[in-house]
Amino acid sequence: MACILRFSKNQMEKHMRIAFAAVLVAALTGCAATPGSLKSDPSILRTFDVDAGYQIVLKRLVDQHRECTGGPLLPIGQVIFDVQNYTELKTATITHGASGFGTQIHLLTEITEPAPNKAHVKVWSYFATDRVVARIRKTAEGVEGCGP
């Protein structure tokens, strides 16, 4: 009887590991490995314009992120928040994601200034796209706060 119980326990542990791995893989497949691969999906792209220069919009978005984003939820890995600012090109890119079990990019914001004091914002997001873009738009337009 002890041998049967041990076998059952080992089988259960094996199935639990397989189930955990399946959940982890399913969670990670909703993300891209690079910003370029996220940009390759036109169905998740949203755009809007703001009556402000791209640097003002960039500052608002970075400040809001620092004010409203907590620390990482997992004890392993790290949060990716990468800002690339190309002043000569009047372009900036903000990349959000996570790393630990590979790299997962889940949100990309690109800000350009096609005319003085006019910013064009492109947002790619796999998660709650319209809600996320609405929050980014409010922040870009100067609405402060961490709420929706």
Short mmCIF file of N, CA and C in Angstrom, two decimals:
data_model
loop_
_atom_site.label_atom_id
_atom_site.label_comp_id
_atom_site.label_asym_id
_atom_site.label_seq_id
_atom_site.Cartn_x
_atom_site.Cartn_y
_atom_site.Cartn_z
N MET A 1 0.82 -1.20 0.00
CA MET A 1 0.00 0.00 0.00
C MET A 1 0.86 1.26 0.00
N ALA A 2 1.94 1.27 0.76
CA ALA A 2 2.83 2.43 0.81
C ALA A 2 3.42 2.72 -0.56
N CYS A 3 3.73 1.65 -1.30
CA CYS A 3 4.30 1.81 -2.63
C CYS A 3 3.28 2.46 -3.57
N ILE A 4 2.03 2.09 -3.46
CA ILE A 4 0.98 2.67 -4.30
C ILE A 4 0.78 4.14 -3.95
N LEU A 5 0.78 4.48 -2.66
CA LEU A 5 0.61 5.87 -2.25
C LEU A 5 1.79 6.72 -2.74
N ARG A 6 2.99 6.19 -2.64
CA ARG A 6 4.17 6.93 -3.09
C ARG A 6 4.09 7.15 -4.61
N PHE A 7 3.68 6.11 -5.32
CA PHE A 7 3.54 6.23 -6.76
C PHE A 7 2.50 7.29 -7.10
N SER A 8 1.40 7.28 -6.40
CA SER A 8 0.35 8.26 -6.65
C SER A 8 0.84 9.67 -6.35
N LYS A 9 1.59 9.82 -5.28
CA LYS A 9 2.13 11.13 -4.92
C LYS A 9 3.10 11.60 -6.00
N ASN A 10 3.98 10.72 -6.48
CA ASN A 10 4.93 11.09 -7.53
C ASN A 10 4.20 11.46 -8.81
N GLN A 11 3.16 10.70 -9.15
CA GLN A 11 2.38 11.02 -10.34
C GLN A 11 1.70 12.38 -10.19
N MET A 12 1.17 12.65 -8.99
CA MET A 12 0.51 13.92 -8.75
C MET A 12 1.51 15.07 -8.88
N GLU A 13 2.71 14.92 -8.33
CA GLU A 13 3.72 15.97 -8.44
C GLU A 13 4.08 16.20 -9.90
N LYS A 14 4.19 15.13 -10.66
CA LYS A 14 4.52 15.25 -12.08
C LYS A 14 3.41 16.01 -12.81
N HIS A 15 2.16 15.68 -12.53
CA HIS A 15 1.05 16.36 -13.19
C HIS A 15 0.96 17.82 -12.77
N MET A 16 1.29 18.11 -11.52
CA MET A 16 1.29 19.49 -11.06
C MET A 16 2.36 20.30 -11.79
N ARG A 17 3.54 19.72 -11.98
CA ARG A 17 4.61 20.41 -12.70
C ARG A 17 4.20 20.65 -14.15
N ILE A 18 3.58 19.66 -14.77
CA ILE A 18 3.13 19.81 -16.15
C ILE A 18 2.05 20.88 -16.24
N ALA A 19 1.12 20.89 -15.30
CA ALA A 19 0.06 21.90 -15.31
C ALA A 19 0.64 23.30 -15.11
N PHE A 20 1.59 23.44 -14.19
CA PHE A 20 2.23 24.74 -13.97
C PHE A 20 2.94 25.21 -15.22
N ALA A 21 3.67 24.31 -15.88
CA ALA A 21 4.39 24.67 -17.10
C ALA A 21 3.41 25.08 -18.20
N ALA A 22 2.27 24.39 -18.30
CA ALA A 22 1.28 24.72 -19.33
C ALA A 22 0.68 26.10 -19.07
N VAL A 23 0.38 26.42 -17.82
CA VAL A 23 -0.15 27.74 -17.48
C VAL A 23 0.88 28.82 -17.78
N LEU A 24 2.14 28.57 -17.43
CA LEU A 24 3.20 29.53 -17.69
C LEU A 24 3.36 29.79 -19.18
N VAL A 25 3.37 28.75 -19.97
CA VAL A 25 3.51 28.90 -21.42
C VAL A 25 2.31 29.65 -21.98
N ALA A 26 1.12 29.33 -21.53
CA ALA A 26 -0.08 30.02 -22.01
C ALA A 26 -0.04 31.51 -21.66
N ALA A 27 0.45 31.84 -20.48
CA ALA A 27 0.55 33.25 -20.08
C ALA A 27 1.56 34.00 -20.92
N LEU A 28 2.66 33.36 -21.24
CA LEU A 28 3.73 34.03 -21.97
C LEU A 28 3.46 34.15 -23.46
N THR A 29 2.56 33.35 -24.00
CA THR A 29 2.30 33.43 -25.44
C THR A 29 1.53 34.68 -25.81
N GLY A 30 0.94 35.38 -24.85
CA GLY A 30 0.24 36.63 -25.13
C GLY A 30 1.17 37.81 -25.18
N CYS A 31 2.46 37.60 -25.18
CA CYS A 31 3.44 38.67 -25.20
C CYS A 31 4.39 38.47 -26.37
N ALA A 32 5.08 39.52 -26.70
CA ALA A 32 6.08 39.45 -27.77
C ALA A 32 7.46 39.42 -27.13
N ALA A 33 8.42 38.89 -27.86
CA ALA A 33 9.79 38.82 -27.35
C ALA A 33 10.55 40.11 -27.60
N THR A 34 10.14 40.88 -28.60
CA THR A 34 10.82 42.13 -28.94
C THR A 34 9.79 43.19 -29.29
N PRO A 35 10.17 44.47 -29.19
CA PRO A 35 9.24 45.51 -29.63
C PRO A 35 8.86 45.36 -31.11
N GLY A 36 9.80 44.92 -31.93
CA GLY A 36 9.51 44.74 -33.35
C GLY A 36 8.44 43.69 -33.60
N SER A 37 8.47 42.61 -32.84
CA SER A 37 7.44 41.58 -33.03
C SER A 37 6.09 42.05 -32.53
N LEU A 38 6.07 42.92 -31.51
CA LEU A 38 4.80 43.50 -31.04
C LEU A 38 4.24 44.43 -32.12
N LYS A 39 5.11 45.22 -32.76
CA LYS A 39 4.68 46.15 -33.80
C LYS A 39 4.19 45.43 -35.05
N SER A 40 4.54 44.17 -35.20
CA SER A 40 4.15 43.44 -36.41
C SER A 40 2.68 43.02 -36.41
N ASP A 41 1.97 43.23 -35.29
CA ASP A 41 0.55 42.86 -35.21
C ASP A 41 -0.31 44.12 -35.32
N PRO A 42 -0.82 44.44 -36.51
CA PRO A 42 -1.59 45.69 -36.68
C PRO A 42 -2.92 45.70 -35.93
N SER A 43 -3.41 44.55 -35.53
CA SER A 43 -4.71 44.50 -34.84
C SER A 43 -4.64 45.08 -33.43
N ILE A 44 -3.45 45.22 -32.87
CA ILE A 44 -3.32 45.74 -31.50
C ILE A 44 -2.81 47.18 -31.48
N LEU A 45 -2.70 47.81 -32.65
CA LEU A 45 -2.22 49.19 -32.74
C LEU A 45 -3.37 50.17 -32.58
N ARG A 46 -3.16 51.17 -31.73
CA ARG A 46 -4.09 52.29 -31.57
C ARG A 46 -3.27 53.58 -31.69
N THR A 47 -3.85 54.62 -32.27
CA THR A 47 -3.14 55.89 -32.42
C THR A 47 -4.04 57.04 -31.98
N PHE A 48 -3.39 58.13 -31.58
CA PHE A 48 -4.11 59.37 -31.27
C PHE A 48 -3.12 60.53 -31.33
N ASP A 49 -3.65 61.74 -31.39
CA ASP A 49 -2.83 62.95 -31.44
C ASP A 49 -3.07 63.79 -30.19
N VAL A 50 -2.03 64.53 -29.80
CA VAL A 50 -2.09 65.37 -28.61
C VAL A 50 -1.55 66.75 -28.98
N ASP A 51 -2.19 67.79 -28.46
CA ASP A 51 -1.72 69.16 -28.69
C ASP A 51 -0.64 69.52 -27.68
N ALA A 52 0.51 68.90 -27.84
CA ALA A 52 1.68 69.17 -27.00
C ALA A 52 2.88 68.57 -27.72
N GLY A 53 4.05 69.08 -27.44
CA GLY A 53 5.26 68.53 -28.03
C GLY A 53 5.53 67.13 -27.53
N TYR A 54 6.28 66.36 -28.29
CA TYR A 54 6.53 64.96 -27.92
C TYR A 54 7.27 64.84 -26.59
N GLN A 55 8.19 65.80 -26.28
CA GLN A 55 8.93 65.71 -25.02
C GLN A 55 8.03 65.93 -23.81
N ILE A 56 7.05 66.80 -23.93
CA ILE A 56 6.09 67.01 -22.84
C ILE A 56 5.26 65.74 -22.63
N VAL A 57 4.81 65.15 -23.74
CA VAL A 57 4.03 63.91 -23.65
C VAL A 57 4.89 62.81 -23.03
N LEU A 58 6.13 62.69 -23.46
CA LEU A 58 7.04 61.69 -22.90
C LEU A 58 7.21 61.90 -21.41
N LYS A 59 7.45 63.12 -20.98
CA LYS A 59 7.62 63.41 -19.55
C LYS A 59 6.38 63.04 -18.76
N ARG A 60 5.21 63.38 -19.27
CA ARG A 60 3.96 63.03 -18.58
C ARG A 60 3.83 61.52 -18.40
N LEU A 61 4.13 60.76 -19.46
CA LEU A 61 3.99 59.30 -19.39
C LEU A 61 5.01 58.69 -18.44
N VAL A 62 6.25 59.17 -18.48
CA VAL A 62 7.28 58.64 -17.58
C VAL A 62 6.95 58.99 -16.13
N ASP A 63 6.54 60.23 -15.87
CA ASP A 63 6.17 60.63 -14.51
C ASP A 63 5.00 59.81 -13.98
N GLN A 64 3.99 59.58 -14.82
CA GLN A 64 2.84 58.78 -14.40
C GLN A 64 3.25 57.36 -14.08
N HIS A 65 4.13 56.80 -14.89
CA HIS A 65 4.60 55.43 -14.62
C HIS A 65 5.32 55.36 -13.27
N ARG A 66 6.20 56.30 -13.02
CA ARG A 66 6.95 56.29 -11.75
C ARG A 66 6.04 56.49 -10.55
N GLU A 67 5.01 57.32 -10.72
CA GLU A 67 4.09 57.61 -9.62
C GLU A 67 3.13 56.45 -9.34
N CYS A 68 2.71 55.77 -10.38
CA CYS A 68 1.59 54.85 -10.24
C CYS A 68 1.93 53.36 -10.34
N THR A 69 3.15 53.02 -10.68
CA THR A 69 3.49 51.62 -10.85
C THR A 69 4.21 51.10 -9.62
N GLY A 70 3.68 50.01 -9.09
CA GLY A 70 4.33 49.38 -7.94
C GLY A 70 5.49 48.51 -8.38
N GLY A 71 6.08 47.85 -7.42
CA GLY A 71 7.20 46.96 -7.71
C GLY A 71 6.74 45.68 -8.37
N PRO A 72 7.68 44.84 -8.75
CA PRO A 72 7.33 43.57 -9.40
C PRO A 72 6.55 42.66 -8.46
N LEU A 73 5.64 41.89 -9.03
CA LEU A 73 4.82 40.97 -8.24
C LEU A 73 5.51 39.64 -7.99
N LEU A 74 6.44 39.28 -8.85
CA LEU A 74 7.10 37.99 -8.72
C LEU A 74 8.46 38.17 -8.06
N PRO A 75 8.89 37.20 -7.26
CA PRO A 75 10.21 37.32 -6.62
C PRO A 75 11.36 37.09 -7.59
N ILE A 76 11.06 36.59 -8.78
CA ILE A 76 12.11 36.36 -9.77
C ILE A 76 11.85 37.25 -10.97
N GLY A 77 12.88 37.55 -11.70
CA GLY A 77 12.73 38.37 -12.90
C GLY A 77 12.69 39.84 -12.56
N GLN A 78 12.42 40.62 -13.57
CA GLN A 78 12.35 42.06 -13.36
C GLN A 78 11.38 42.69 -14.34
N VAL A 79 10.94 43.88 -13.98
CA VAL A 79 10.04 44.65 -14.83
C VAL A 79 10.89 45.41 -15.84
N ILE A 80 10.43 45.43 -17.08
CA ILE A 80 11.11 46.19 -18.13
C ILE A 80 10.34 47.49 -18.33
N PHE A 81 11.03 48.60 -18.16
CA PHE A 81 10.49 49.93 -18.48
C PHE A 81 11.64 50.68 -19.13
N ASP A 82 11.68 50.64 -20.45
CA ASP A 82 12.79 51.18 -21.20
C ASP A 82 12.32 52.39 -22.00
N VAL A 83 13.01 53.52 -21.82
CA VAL A 83 12.68 54.74 -22.54
C VAL A 83 13.83 55.09 -23.47
N GLN A 84 13.50 55.22 -24.75
CA GLN A 84 14.48 55.66 -25.75
C GLN A 84 13.99 57.01 -26.29
N ASN A 85 14.83 58.04 -26.12
CA ASN A 85 14.46 59.39 -26.54
C ASN A 85 15.47 59.86 -27.59
N TYR A 86 14.98 60.12 -28.79
CA TYR A 86 15.83 60.58 -29.89
C TYR A 86 15.47 62.03 -30.19
N THR A 87 16.13 62.96 -29.50
CA THR A 87 15.76 64.38 -29.59
C THR A 87 15.91 64.94 -31.00
N GLU A 88 16.95 64.53 -31.73
CA GLU A 88 17.15 65.05 -33.08
C GLU A 88 16.01 64.62 -34.01
N LEU A 89 15.47 63.45 -33.77
CA LEU A 89 14.39 62.92 -34.60
C LEU A 89 13.01 63.28 -34.07
N LYS A 90 12.97 63.89 -32.88
CA LYS A 90 11.71 64.21 -32.21
C LYS A 90 10.83 62.98 -32.10
N THR A 91 11.44 61.92 -31.59
CA THR A 91 10.78 60.63 -31.42
C THR A 91 11.21 60.00 -30.10
N ALA A 92 10.28 59.32 -29.45
CA ALA A 92 10.59 58.57 -28.23
C ALA A 92 9.79 57.28 -28.23
N THR A 93 10.35 56.26 -27.59
CA THR A 93 9.69 54.97 -27.47
C THR A 93 9.76 54.51 -26.03
N ILE A 94 8.63 54.03 -25.51
CA ILE A 94 8.58 53.46 -24.16
C ILE A 94 8.18 52.00 -24.31
N THR A 95 8.99 51.11 -23.74
CA THR A 95 8.74 49.67 -23.81
C THR A 95 8.45 49.16 -22.41
N HIS A 96 7.33 48.46 -22.26
CA HIS A 96 6.95 47.83 -20.99
C HIS A 96 6.99 46.32 -21.18
N GLY A 97 7.46 45.60 -20.18
CA GLY A 97 7.47 44.15 -20.26
C GLY A 97 8.00 43.55 -18.99
N ALA A 98 8.44 42.30 -19.10
CA ALA A 98 8.99 41.57 -17.97
C ALA A 98 10.04 40.61 -18.49
N SER A 99 10.98 40.29 -17.63
CA SER A 99 11.96 39.27 -17.99
C SER A 99 12.15 38.36 -16.79
N GLY A 100 12.59 37.19 -17.04
CA GLY A 100 12.79 36.18 -16.01
C GLY A 100 12.78 34.83 -16.66
N PHE A 101 11.64 34.44 -17.20
CA PHE A 101 11.51 33.25 -18.03
C PHE A 101 11.50 33.72 -19.48
N GLY A 102 12.60 34.29 -19.94
CA GLY A 102 12.64 34.91 -21.25
C GLY A 102 12.20 36.36 -21.13
N THR A 103 12.02 37.00 -22.26
CA THR A 103 11.60 38.40 -22.28
C THR A 103 10.21 38.48 -22.89
N GLN A 104 9.32 39.19 -22.22
CA GLN A 104 7.96 39.37 -22.71
C GLN A 104 7.67 40.86 -22.77
N ILE A 105 7.45 41.38 -23.96
CA ILE A 105 7.09 42.77 -24.15
C ILE A 105 5.58 42.82 -24.35
N HIS A 106 4.87 43.58 -23.49
CA HIS A 106 3.41 43.59 -23.59
C HIS A 106 2.82 44.96 -23.92
N LEU A 107 3.65 46.01 -23.91
CA LEU A 107 3.13 47.34 -24.20
C LEU A 107 4.25 48.17 -24.81
N LEU A 108 3.96 48.81 -25.92
CA LEU A 108 4.93 49.65 -26.60
C LEU A 108 4.24 50.96 -26.96
N THR A 109 4.85 52.09 -26.59
CA THR A 109 4.32 53.41 -26.90
C THR A 109 5.37 54.16 -27.70
N GLU A 110 4.96 54.69 -28.83
CA GLU A 110 5.87 55.45 -29.69
C GLU A 110 5.29 56.86 -29.85
N ILE A 111 6.11 57.87 -29.57
CA ILE A 111 5.67 59.26 -29.63
C ILE A 111 6.52 59.99 -30.68
N THR A 112 5.87 60.67 -31.60
CA THR A 112 6.58 61.48 -32.59
C THR A 112 5.99 62.88 -32.60
N GLU A 113 6.74 63.82 -33.15
CA GLU A 113 6.28 65.21 -33.26
C GLU A 113 6.29 65.61 -34.73
N PRO A 114 5.18 65.38 -35.44
CA PRO A 114 5.13 65.67 -36.87
C PRO A 114 5.09 67.17 -37.19
N ALA A 115 4.64 67.97 -36.23
CA ALA A 115 4.58 69.43 -36.36
C ALA A 115 4.85 70.03 -34.98
N PRO A 116 5.29 71.28 -34.93
CA PRO A 116 5.56 71.88 -33.61
C PRO A 116 4.34 71.80 -32.68
N ASN A 117 4.61 71.36 -31.47
CA ASN A 117 3.58 71.24 -30.43
C ASN A 117 2.43 70.32 -30.81
N LYS A 118 2.70 69.33 -31.62
CA LYS A 118 1.72 68.30 -31.98
C LYS A 118 2.40 66.95 -31.86
N ALA A 119 1.90 66.11 -30.98
CA ALA A 119 2.47 64.77 -30.81
C ALA A 119 1.52 63.73 -31.40
N HIS A 120 2.10 62.77 -32.07
CA HIS A 120 1.35 61.62 -32.59
C HIS A 120 1.80 60.41 -31.78
N VAL A 121 0.85 59.71 -31.17
CA VAL A 121 1.16 58.60 -30.27
C VAL A 121 0.60 57.31 -30.85
N LYS A 122 1.47 56.30 -30.90
CA LYS A 122 1.07 54.96 -31.32
C LYS A 122 1.26 54.04 -30.13
N VAL A 123 0.26 53.20 -29.88
CA VAL A 123 0.32 52.26 -28.75
C VAL A 123 -0.01 50.86 -29.26
N TRP A 124 0.88 49.92 -28.94
CA TRP A 124 0.65 48.51 -29.21
C TRP A 124 0.52 47.82 -27.87
N SER A 125 -0.57 47.06 -27.67
CA SER A 125 -0.78 46.37 -26.40
C SER A 125 -1.60 45.11 -26.63
N TYR A 126 -1.16 44.00 -26.02
CA TYR A 126 -1.93 42.76 -26.10
C TYR A 126 -3.00 42.67 -25.03
N PHE A 127 -2.88 43.46 -23.96
CA PHE A 127 -3.79 43.32 -22.82
C PHE A 127 -4.68 44.54 -22.69
N ALA A 128 -5.98 44.34 -22.64
CA ALA A 128 -6.97 45.40 -22.42
C ALA A 128 -6.64 46.64 -23.23
N THR A 129 -6.45 46.44 -24.52
CA THR A 129 -5.92 47.49 -25.39
C THR A 129 -6.67 48.81 -25.27
N ASP A 130 -7.97 48.81 -25.41
CA ASP A 130 -8.72 50.08 -25.39
C ASP A 130 -8.64 50.76 -24.03
N ARG A 131 -8.70 50.00 -22.96
CA ARG A 131 -8.60 50.57 -21.61
C ARG A 131 -7.21 51.15 -21.37
N VAL A 132 -6.19 50.41 -21.77
CA VAL A 132 -4.80 50.87 -21.60
C VAL A 132 -4.57 52.14 -22.41
N VAL A 133 -5.03 52.16 -23.65
CA VAL A 133 -4.83 53.33 -24.50
C VAL A 133 -5.59 54.54 -23.96
N ALA A 134 -6.77 54.33 -23.41
CA ALA A 134 -7.53 55.44 -22.81
C ALA A 134 -6.75 56.06 -21.66
N ARG A 135 -6.10 55.22 -20.82
CA ARG A 135 -5.29 55.74 -19.72
C ARG A 135 -4.07 56.49 -20.25
N ILE A 136 -3.41 55.94 -21.24
CA ILE A 136 -2.23 56.59 -21.82
C ILE A 136 -2.63 57.93 -22.45
N ARG A 137 -3.76 57.94 -23.12
CA ARG A 137 -4.23 59.18 -23.75
C ARG A 137 -4.51 60.26 -22.71
N LYS A 138 -5.20 59.91 -21.63
CA LYS A 138 -5.48 60.88 -20.57
C LYS A 138 -4.19 61.47 -20.02
N THR A 139 -3.23 60.59 -19.75
CA THR A 139 -1.95 61.04 -19.22
C THR A 139 -1.23 61.93 -20.22
N ALA A 140 -1.21 61.53 -21.47
CA ALA A 140 -0.54 62.31 -22.52
C ALA A 140 -1.16 63.69 -22.66
N GLU A 141 -2.47 63.79 -22.43
CA GLU A 141 -3.17 65.07 -22.53
C GLU A 141 -3.02 65.91 -21.27
N GLY A 142 -2.37 65.38 -20.24
CA GLY A 142 -2.10 66.16 -19.04
C GLY A 142 -2.97 65.85 -17.84
N VAL A 143 -3.83 64.85 -17.94
CA VAL A 143 -4.66 64.46 -16.80
C VAL A 143 -3.79 63.65 -15.83
N GLU A 144 -3.66 64.13 -14.60
CA GLU A 144 -2.82 63.45 -13.62
C GLU A 144 -3.64 62.43 -12.85
N GLY A 145 -2.93 61.48 -12.26
CA GLY A 145 -3.57 60.47 -11.43
C GLY A 145 -3.29 59.07 -11.91
N CYS A 146 -3.64 58.12 -11.05
CA CYS A 146 -3.34 56.71 -11.32
C CYS A 146 -4.58 55.91 -11.68
N GLY A 147 -5.72 56.51 -11.66
CA GLY A 147 -6.96 55.78 -11.94
C GLY A 147 -7.16 55.51 -13.41
N PRO A 148 -8.26 54.85 -13.71
CA PRO A 148 -8.56 54.50 -15.12
C PRO A 148 -8.88 55.72 -15.98
#
